[in-house]
C-alpha cells in the first residue's frame, strides 16, 4: 500500500491556490498507483475543517478506477486519512 500526505509543506506559499495544488498531487499519485499496479492508497488529508477531505472524496467518487474508498480510523493518522481500493 502506498501512502501520500497532502499536508502543505511549510516552504510552499499558502496563498498560491493550495487546495488546487493538493488535488493535483492527489490525481498524479492516483495515476501513478494505477499504472504501477498498486491496489491500495492511503491519503492523509488531516481533519481540519473538512474541505480537503470533501474534495478528495468528490474526486474519488467520480474516478473510474476506484472500487471503494473510506475515511477510516488509523492509529497513526486518526480520522484524518482515507483508504482507496483500486479496481
CSV table of C-alpha atoms in Angstrom, one decimal:
chain,number,residue,atom,x,y,z
A,1,UNK,CA,0.0,0.0,0.0
A,2,UNK,CA,1.2,3.5,-0.9
A,3,UNK,CA,0.7,6.5,1.4
A,4,UNK,CA,0.5,10.1,0.3
A,5,UNK,CA,0.4,13.0,2.7
A,6,UNK,CA,-1.4,16.1,1.3
A,7,UNK,CA,-0.4,18.4,4.1
A,8,UNK,CA,1.2,21.6,2.7
A,9,UNK,CA,5.0,21.9,3.1
A,10,UNK,CA,5.9,24.9,5.1
A,11,UNK,CA,8.1,26.1,2.2
A,12,UNK,CA,5.0,26.5,-0.1
A,13,UNK,CA,3.3,29.9,-0.2
A,14,UNK,CA,-0.1,29.0,1.1
A,15,UNK,CA,-1.7,31.9,-0.7
A,16,UNK,CA,-1.0,30.3,-4.1
A,17,UNK,CA,-4.1,28.1,-4.5
A,18,UNK,CA,-3.1,25.4,-2.0
A,19,UNK,CA,-6.2,23.3,-2.5
A,20,UNK,CA,-5.7,23.1,-6.2
A,21,UNK,CA,-2.0,22.1,-5.6
A,22,UNK,CA,-3.1,19.4,-3.2
A,23,UNK,CA,-5.7,17.9,-5.5
A,24,UNK,CA,-3.2,17.9,-8.4
A,25,UNK,CA,-0.8,16.0,-6.3
A,26,UNK,CA,-3.5,13.5,-5.4
A,27,UNK,CA,-4.5,13.0,-9.0
A,28,UNK,CA,-0.9,12.4,-10.0
A,29,UNK,CA,-0.4,9.9,-7.2
A,30,UNK,CA,-3.7,8.0,-8.1
A,31,UNK,CA,-2.5,7.8,-11.7
A,32,UNK,CA,1.0,6.5,-10.7
A,33,UNK,CA,-0.6,4.0,-8.3
A,34,UNK,CA,-2.8,2.6,-11.0
A,35,UNK,CA,0.0,2.4,-13.6
A,36,UNK,CA,2.2,0.7,-11.1
A,37,UNK,CA,-0.4,-1.9,-10.2
A,38,UNK,CA,-0.8,-0.7,-6.6
A,39,UNK,CA,-4.1,-1.9,-5.2
A,40,UNK,CA,-4.4,0.4,-2.2
A,41,UNK,CA,-3.5,4.0,-1.4
A,42,UNK,CA,-3.9,5.8,1.8
A,43,UNK,CA,-4.4,9.6,1.5
A,44,UNK,CA,-3.5,11.7,4.6
A,45,UNK,CA,-5.7,14.8,4.4
A,46,UNK,CA,-5.9,15.7,8.1
A,47,UNK,CA,-9.1,16.7,10.0
A,48,UNK,CA,-9.2,20.5,9.9
A,49,UNK,CA,-12.4,22.0,8.5
A,50,UNK,CA,-13.0,19.0,6.2
A,51,UNK,CA,-12.6,21.0,2.9
A,52,UNK,CA,-9.7,18.9,1.7
A,53,UNK,CA,-11.3,15.6,2.7
A,54,UNK,CA,-14.5,16.5,1.0
A,55,UNK,CA,-12.7,17.4,-2.2
A,56,UNK,CA,-10.6,14.2,-2.1
A,57,UNK,CA,-13.9,12.2,-1.7
A,58,UNK,CA,-15.5,14.1,-4.6
A,59,UNK,CA,-12.6,13.2,-6.9
A,60,UNK,CA,-12.7,9.5,-5.7
A,61,UNK,CA,-16.5,9.2,-6.2
A,62,UNK,CA,-16.1,10.2,-9.8
A,63,UNK,CA,-13.0,8.2,-10.6
A,64,UNK,CA,-13.5,5.1,-12.9
A,65,UNK,CA,-10.6,3.1,-11.4
A,66,UNK,CA,-11.7,3.5,-7.7
A,67,UNK,CA,-13.5,0.5,-6.4
A,68,UNK,CA,-14.0,1.7,-2.9
A,69,UNK,CA,-12.8,4.5,-0.5
A,70,UNK,CA,-13.4,5.1,3.2
A,71,UNK,CA,-12.4,7.6,5.8
A,72,UNK,CA,-11.4,5.2,8.4
A,73,UNK,CA,-9.6,5.5,11.7
A,74,UNK,CA,-5.8,4.6,11.7
A,75,UNK,CA,-3.7,4.6,14.8
A,76,UNK,CA,-1.0,6.9,13.2
A,77,UNK,CA,-3.4,9.3,11.4
A,78,UNK,CA,-6.6,9.2,13.5
A,79,UNK,CA,-9.6,10.0,11.3
A,80,UNK,CA,-7.5,12.3,9.1
A,81,UNK,CA,-6.9,9.7,6.3
A,82,UNK,CA,-8.9,7.9,3.6
A,83,UNK,CA,-8.1,4.5,2.2
A,84,UNK,CA,-8.6,3.9,-1.5
A,85,UNK,CA,-9.0,0.5,-3.1
A,86,UNK,CA,-8.5,0.4,-6.9
A,87,UNK,CA,-10.3,-1.9,-9.3
